[in-house]
Tab-separated table of C-alpha atoms in Angstrom:
chain	number	residue	atom	x	y	z
A	5	MET	CA	70.265	-102.053	-3.687
A	6	THR	CA	72.361	-103.040	-6.726
A	7	ARG	CA	71.501	-99.769	-8.447
A	8	ARG	CA	72.466	-97.816	-5.317
A	9	ARG	CA	75.817	-99.601	-5.108
A	10	THR	CA	76.432	-98.962	-8.794
A	11	GLY	CA	75.666	-95.286	-8.326
A	12	ARG	CA	77.994	-95.070	-5.335
A	13	GLY	CA	80.776	-96.785	-7.261
A	14	ARG	CA	80.277	-94.397	-10.170
A	15	ALA	CA	80.484	-91.423	-7.823
A	16	TRP	CA	83.780	-92.607	-6.331
A	17	ALA	CA	85.138	-93.353	-9.810
A	18	GLU	CA	84.395	-89.751	-10.780
A	19	LEU	CA	85.870	-88.394	-7.556
A	20	LEU	CA	89.102	-90.356	-7.970
A	21	ARG	CA	89.329	-89.715	-11.742
A	22	VAL	CA	89.935	-93.392	-12.456
A	23	SER	CA	90.259	-92.667	-16.178
A	24	ALA	CA	93.443	-90.679	-15.434
A	25	LEU	CA	94.872	-93.412	-13.221
A	26	LEU	CA	96.618	-95.130	-16.121
A	27	SER	CA	98.795	-92.049	-16.512
A	28	VAL	CA	100.473	-92.829	-13.184
A	29	PRO	CA	102.404	-96.147	-13.534
A	30	GLY	CA	104.627	-94.710	-16.229
A	31	ASP	CA	106.190	-92.269	-13.765
A	32	ALA	CA	107.824	-95.048	-11.759
A	33	LEU	CA	108.727	-97.060	-14.851
A	34	ALA	CA	110.229	-94.069	-16.669
A	35	GLY	CA	112.117	-93.231	-13.473
A	36	ALA	CA	113.563	-96.732	-13.292
A	37	ALA	CA	114.590	-96.524	-16.947
A	38	ALA	CA	116.219	-93.122	-16.409
A	39	ALA	CA	118.221	-94.577	-13.513
A	40	GLY	CA	119.393	-97.409	-15.754
A	41	ALA	CA	117.638	-100.030	-13.628
A	42	ARG	CA	115.319	-102.857	-14.502
A	43	PRO	CA	111.907	-102.689	-12.821
A	44	GLY	CA	111.902	-104.759	-9.640
A	45	ARG	CA	110.363	-104.980	-6.198
A	46	GLY	CA	111.330	-101.409	-5.347
A	47	THR	CA	109.760	-100.168	-8.570
A	48	LEU	CA	106.518	-101.940	-7.702
A	49	CYS	CA	106.515	-100.284	-4.268
A	50	ALA	CA	107.060	-96.901	-5.904
A	51	LEU	CA	104.301	-97.606	-8.405
A	52	GLY	CA	101.861	-98.494	-5.644
A	53	ALA	CA	102.857	-95.405	-3.670
A	54	SER	CA	102.360	-93.244	-6.750
A	55	LEU	CA	98.868	-94.599	-7.340
A	56	CYS	CA	97.877	-93.999	-3.712
A	57	LEU	CA	99.260	-90.463	-3.585
A	58	TYR	CA	97.693	-89.575	-6.930
A	59	GLU	CA	94.273	-90.729	-5.782
A	60	ALA	CA	94.772	-88.946	-2.458
A	61	GLY	CA	95.301	-85.761	-4.416
A	62	MET	CA	92.162	-86.325	-6.491
A	63	ALA	CA	89.964	-86.772	-3.408
A	64	LEU	CA	91.569	-83.844	-1.603
A	65	ASN	CA	91.184	-81.655	-4.698
A	66	ASP	CA	87.417	-82.037	-4.727
A	67	TRP	CA	87.158	-81.675	-0.951
A	68	ALA	CA	89.043	-78.369	-1.126
A	69	ASP	CA	86.969	-77.168	-4.112
A	70	ARG	CA	83.574	-78.305	-2.861
A	71	THR	CA	82.215	-74.764	-2.356
A	72	GLU	CA	83.468	-73.528	-5.717
A	73	ASP	CA	82.218	-76.664	-7.463
A	74	SER	CA	78.735	-76.196	-6.004
A	75	VAL	CA	78.465	-73.164	-8.308
A	76	GLU	CA	80.629	-74.047	-11.306
A	77	ARG	CA	80.380	-77.863	-11.400
A	78	PRO	CA	77.393	-78.961	-9.303
A	79	HIS	CA	77.356	-82.347	-11.041
A	80	ARG	CA	80.568	-83.448	-9.295
A	81	PRO	CA	80.273	-86.076	-6.545
A	82	LEU	CA	80.634	-83.759	-3.532
A	83	PRO	CA	78.334	-80.860	-4.450
A	84	SER	CA	75.765	-83.295	-5.840
A	85	GLY	CA	75.712	-85.143	-2.506
A	86	ARG	CA	76.743	-88.507	-3.942
A	87	VAL	CA	79.899	-88.571	-1.786
A	88	ALA	CA	80.100	-86.973	1.659
A	89	PRO	CA	82.875	-84.379	2.134
A	90	GLY	CA	84.080	-86.160	5.283
A	91	ALA	CA	84.404	-89.414	3.380
A	92	ALA	CA	86.483	-87.741	0.669
A	93	LEU	CA	88.822	-86.168	3.219
A	94	ALA	CA	89.187	-89.438	5.126
A	95	ALA	CA	89.943	-91.289	1.884
A	96	SER	CA	92.620	-88.730	1.026
A	97	ALA	CA	94.297	-89.112	4.411
A	98	ALA	CA	94.161	-92.911	4.265
A	99	LEU	CA	95.545	-93.025	0.725
A	100	THR	CA	98.366	-90.673	1.674
A	101	ALA	CA	99.318	-92.890	4.613
A	102	ALA	CA	99.176	-95.997	2.418
A	103	GLY	CA	101.395	-94.327	-0.180
A	104	LEU	CA	104.027	-93.440	2.400
A	105	VAL	CA	103.995	-96.957	3.835
A	106	LEU	CA	104.510	-98.452	0.374
A	107	ALA	CA	107.334	-96.020	-0.371
A	108	SER	CA	109.036	-96.924	2.904
A	109	ARG	CA	109.230	-100.540	1.738
A	110	ALA	CA	111.630	-99.379	-0.972
A	111	GLY	CA	113.983	-97.703	1.525
A	112	ARG	CA	114.492	-94.444	3.365
A	113	PRO	CA	115.500	-92.387	0.307
A	114	SER	CA	112.286	-93.396	-1.425
A	115	LEU	CA	110.275	-92.502	1.667
A	116	ALA	CA	111.944	-89.084	1.721
A	117	VAL	CA	110.967	-88.457	-1.906
A	118	ALA	CA	107.432	-89.737	-1.279
A	119	THR	CA	107.094	-87.475	1.759
A	120	ALA	CA	108.112	-84.478	-0.339
A	121	LEU	CA	105.631	-85.596	-2.988
A	122	ALA	CA	102.794	-85.957	-0.472
A	123	GLY	CA	103.578	-82.558	1.015
A	124	THR	CA	103.512	-80.983	-2.446
A	125	VAL	CA	100.166	-82.620	-3.249
A	126	TRP	CA	98.539	-81.390	-0.047
A	127	ALA	CA	100.047	-77.909	-0.400
A	128	TYR	CA	98.767	-77.670	-3.965
A	129	ASP	CA	95.222	-78.750	-3.160
A	130	LEU	CA	94.835	-76.757	0.044
A	131	ARG	CA	96.817	-73.620	-0.682
A	132	LEU	CA	98.657	-73.218	-3.968
A	133	LYS	CA	96.143	-74.323	-6.579
A	134	HIS	CA	94.580	-70.900	-7.145
A	135	THR	CA	97.841	-68.956	-6.873
A	136	PRO	CA	100.521	-68.270	-9.506
A	137	ALA	CA	102.549	-71.068	-7.883
A	138	GLY	CA	99.888	-73.669	-8.736
A	139	PRO	CA	101.241	-74.990	-12.066
A	140	GLY	CA	104.759	-75.104	-10.649
A	141	ALA	CA	103.609	-77.108	-7.647
A	142	MET	CA	101.818	-79.615	-9.861
A	143	ALA	CA	104.860	-79.905	-12.120
A	144	THR	CA	107.048	-80.480	-9.067
A	145	ALA	CA	104.733	-83.253	-7.861
A	146	ARG	CA	104.910	-85.085	-11.177
A	147	ALA	CA	108.679	-84.724	-11.374
A	148	LEU	CA	109.023	-86.057	-7.824
A	149	ASP	CA	106.873	-89.026	-8.770
A	150	LEU	CA	109.341	-89.965	-11.513
A	151	LEU	CA	112.260	-89.474	-9.122
A	152	LEU	CA	110.493	-91.774	-6.667
A	153	GLY	CA	110.613	-94.539	-9.262
A	154	ALA	CA	114.296	-93.851	-9.876
A	155	THR	CA	115.362	-93.937	-6.222
A	156	ALA	CA	113.249	-97.017	-5.471
A	157	SER	CA	114.700	-99.026	-8.364
A	158	THR	CA	118.414	-98.764	-7.579
A	159	ARG	CA	120.472	-101.859	-6.913
A	160	GLY	CA	124.085	-102.827	-6.359
A	161	ARG	CA	126.612	-100.021	-6.680
A	162	ASP	CA	124.063	-97.403	-7.705
A	163	THR	CA	123.022	-95.042	-4.940
A	164	PRO	CA	119.601	-93.387	-4.743
A	165	THR	CA	121.279	-89.979	-5.068
A	166	ARG	CA	123.036	-91.010	-8.261
A	167	ALA	CA	119.787	-92.467	-9.590
A	168	ALA	CA	117.919	-89.238	-8.871
A	169	LEU	CA	120.584	-87.191	-10.647
A	170	ASP	CA	120.437	-89.484	-13.679
A	171	ALA	CA	116.655	-89.143	-13.749
A	172	LEU	CA	116.554	-85.331	-13.468
A	173	PRO	CA	116.395	-84.656	-17.252
A	174	SER	CA	113.409	-86.988	-17.652
A	175	ALA	CA	111.781	-85.511	-14.546
A	176	ALA	CA	112.251	-82.004	-15.954
A	177	LEU	CA	110.574	-82.916	-19.253
A	178	LEU	CA	107.644	-84.564	-17.475
A	179	GLY	CA	107.385	-81.545	-15.184
A	180	ALA	CA	107.350	-79.136	-18.133
A	181	HIS	CA	104.494	-81.050	-19.748
A	182	THR	CA	102.574	-81.087	-16.466
A	183	TYR	CA	103.105	-77.364	-15.971
A	184	ALA	CA	101.620	-76.648	-19.400
A	185	VAL	CA	98.569	-78.873	-18.863
A	186	THR	CA	97.932	-77.391	-15.413
A	187	ALA	CA	98.171	-73.845	-16.748
A	188	VAL	CA	95.511	-74.646	-19.368
A	189	SER	CA	93.304	-76.372	-16.783
A	190	ARG	CA	92.940	-73.106	-14.869
A	191	HIS	CA	90.671	-71.913	-17.699
A	192	GLU	CA	88.601	-75.057	-18.239
A	193	THR	CA	85.467	-73.870	-16.402
A	194	ARG	CA	85.240	-70.446	-18.069
A	195	GLY	CA	87.480	-70.626	-21.138
A	196	GLY	CA	88.536	-67.315	-22.617
A	197	SER	CA	92.303	-67.828	-22.918
A	198	THR	CA	94.047	-67.972	-26.286
A	199	ARG	CA	97.575	-67.326	-25.094
A	200	THR	CA	97.740	-70.178	-22.560
A	201	PRO	CA	96.853	-73.006	-24.993
A	202	LEU	CA	99.316	-71.575	-27.524
A	203	ALA	CA	102.047	-71.479	-24.884
A	204	ALA	CA	101.184	-75.049	-23.889
A	205	LEU	CA	101.416	-76.086	-27.543
A	206	ALA	CA	104.891	-74.565	-27.767
A	207	VAL	CA	105.934	-76.433	-24.602
A	208	THR	CA	104.530	-79.681	-26.023
A	209	LEU	CA	106.572	-79.339	-29.210
A	210	ALA	CA	109.720	-78.480	-27.257
A	211	VAL	CA	109.276	-81.459	-24.924
A	212	ALA	CA	108.658	-83.755	-27.902
A	213	ALA	CA	111.845	-82.537	-29.567
A	214	ALA	CA	113.871	-83.138	-26.403
A	215	ALA	CA	112.294	-86.561	-25.806
A	216	SER	CA	113.153	-87.721	-29.310
A	217	GLY	CA	116.848	-87.535	-28.417
A	218	GLY	CA	118.730	-89.897	-26.133
A	219	PRO	CA	121.232	-89.212	-23.351
A	220	ARG	CA	122.856	-92.643	-23.611
A	221	GLY	CA	123.859	-92.367	-27.246
A	222	PRO	CA	122.200	-93.988	-30.270
A	223	ARG	CA	121.113	-97.597	-29.982
A	224	PRO	CA	119.720	-99.640	-32.872
A	225	ASP	CA	116.651	-100.731	-30.887
A	226	THR	CA	115.694	-97.200	-29.794
A	227	ALA	CA	117.016	-94.886	-32.520
A	228	ARG	CA	113.822	-95.285	-34.568
A	229	LEU	CA	111.482	-95.757	-31.624
A	230	ARG	CA	112.326	-92.494	-29.852
A	231	PRO	CA	111.094	-90.080	-32.548
A	232	LEU	CA	107.995	-92.182	-33.193
A	233	LEU	CA	107.022	-92.106	-29.536
A	234	ALA	CA	107.791	-88.398	-29.310
A	235	LEU	CA	105.479	-87.850	-32.272
A	236	ALA	CA	102.775	-89.983	-30.643
A	237	TYR	CA	103.086	-87.798	-27.571
A	238	ALA	CA	102.907	-84.488	-29.448
A	239	ARG	CA	99.979	-85.404	-31.675
A	240	THR	CA	97.761	-86.312	-28.699
A	241	PRO	CA	97.320	-82.813	-27.213
A	242	ALA	CA	98.537	-80.589	-30.081
A	243	PRO	CA	95.332	-80.471	-32.209
A	244	LEU	CA	93.183	-79.982	-29.105
A	245	LEU	CA	95.398	-77.169	-27.838
A	246	LEU	CA	95.241	-75.487	-31.235
A	247	HIS	CA	91.443	-75.770	-31.282
A	248	ALA	CA	91.271	-74.293	-27.779
A	249	ALA	CA	93.467	-71.393	-28.862
A	250	LEU	CA	91.372	-70.668	-31.951
A	251	ASN	CA	88.094	-71.011	-30.069
A	252	PRO	CA	88.790	-70.542	-26.340
A	253	SER	CA	85.498	-71.940	-25.089
A	254	ALA	CA	85.218	-73.833	-21.813
A	255	ALA	CA	84.298	-77.059	-23.634
A	256	LEU	CA	87.294	-76.996	-25.980
A	257	THR	CA	89.623	-75.971	-23.180
A	258	GLU	CA	88.426	-78.922	-21.105
A	259	ARG	CA	89.024	-81.249	-24.060
A	260	ALA	CA	92.551	-79.876	-24.394
A	261	VAL	CA	93.196	-80.590	-20.719
A	262	GLY	CA	91.927	-84.146	-21.145
A	263	GLY	CA	94.211	-84.594	-24.151
A	264	GLY	CA	97.133	-83.308	-22.124
A	265	ILE	CA	96.457	-85.834	-19.381
A	266	ARG	CA	96.241	-88.702	-21.876
A	267	ALA	CA	99.448	-87.486	-23.547
A	268	THR	CA	101.322	-88.204	-20.325
A	269	ILE	CA	101.402	-91.909	-21.198
A	270	PRO	CA	103.114	-91.630	-24.605
A	271	LEU	CA	105.465	-89.070	-23.064
A	272	GLN	CA	106.436	-91.561	-20.362
A	273	ALA	CA	106.971	-94.148	-23.107
A	274	ALA	CA	109.162	-91.700	-25.046
A	275	LEU	CA	111.187	-90.963	-21.905
A	276	ALA	CA	111.688	-94.674	-21.270
A	277	ALA	CA	112.895	-95.171	-24.848
A	278	ARG	CA	115.123	-92.108	-24.485
A	279	SER	CA	116.739	-93.813	-21.502
A	280	GLY	CA	117.364	-97.014	-23.446
A	281	ALA	CA	114.404	-99.133	-22.262
A	282	PRO	CA	112.382	-99.972	-25.402
A	283	ALA	CA	110.484	-102.863	-23.768
A	284	THR	CA	109.215	-100.554	-21.009
A	285	ALA	CA	108.320	-97.940	-23.610
A	286	LEU	CA	106.224	-100.343	-25.668
A	287	ALA	CA	104.519	-101.715	-22.554
A	288	LEU	CA	103.525	-98.193	-21.532
A	289	LEU	CA	102.269	-97.405	-25.009
A	290	GLY	CA	99.929	-100.374	-24.651
A	291	LEU	CA	98.078	-98.458	-21.909
A	292	VAL	CA	96.943	-95.736	-24.319
A	293	PRO	CA	93.865	-97.541	-25.750
A	294	ALA	CA	92.641	-98.449	-22.254
A	295	ALA	CA	93.103	-94.865	-21.061
A	296	ARG	CA	91.168	-93.576	-24.063
A	297	ALA	CA	88.340	-96.035	-23.433
A	298	LEU	CA	88.124	-95.113	-19.746
A	299	ALA	CA	88.074	-91.407	-20.591
A	300	ARG	CA	84.879	-91.961	-22.585
A	301	LYS	CA	83.187	-93.316	-19.446
A	302	VAL	CA	84.640	-91.083	-16.724
A	303	SER	CA	86.065	-87.628	-17.347
A	304	PRO	CA	89.767	-87.335	-16.415
A	305	THR	CA	89.317	-83.661	-15.464
């Protein structure tokens, strides 16, 4: 019985990509930093909503791909029979509802952003994933997640609209990174693309250069931190993307995708530092070792 429960837990951990889960909290925290707000109750609601909607997308992704995965990735939880398709779909619906409820606790503007985010996630998994619009939809979802943190964290004279506008540059950089990783991921089962990893590498370097700057002017406590965090971000996926370009095998492409997912955390830290929140940046950077350790146990892709 214990072994059966362990196996069931492992299957759900694979389905929900728990090793990638640590890449989610930084969206809300970077959004709060971009809005010039300290993390508070609203930020926690946004963080919880982000986690729920992210996991909803993971479950829905495998439910939508169950037929394709039965041929290309039969070891995954659904085609292998370790998780029932109905259970995965029900979990996705329940997690989506929970995410919207949590977002509503931070106010109507946050609920509006979360609703747009949920709609983008479902549209991507059910319709857009295998179309040219797929990477753009995924990038939009990640950008909206950062904007959710910004709108949920506002206080006093700041309005959610003003917070969202302030957070747009950070959201755009996070979206650009996500677009590049998603574009590479479309080749992870078959490989064969040299141009896409090279393009993703160029995007990574451009995002790192932009993140090393600061929209609020130089500050002694962030002037040195920003370029260091930008470098930490770039060096995570860059070697893997270069390897995938030189040898576009499925295995190396999948490794590059995993590196891109892990690089989200130092990017979020760099964005927080760019917005003048060094404490948030360092806290996020502390998640990197845990994310790396989890990735060794459960694949993030």
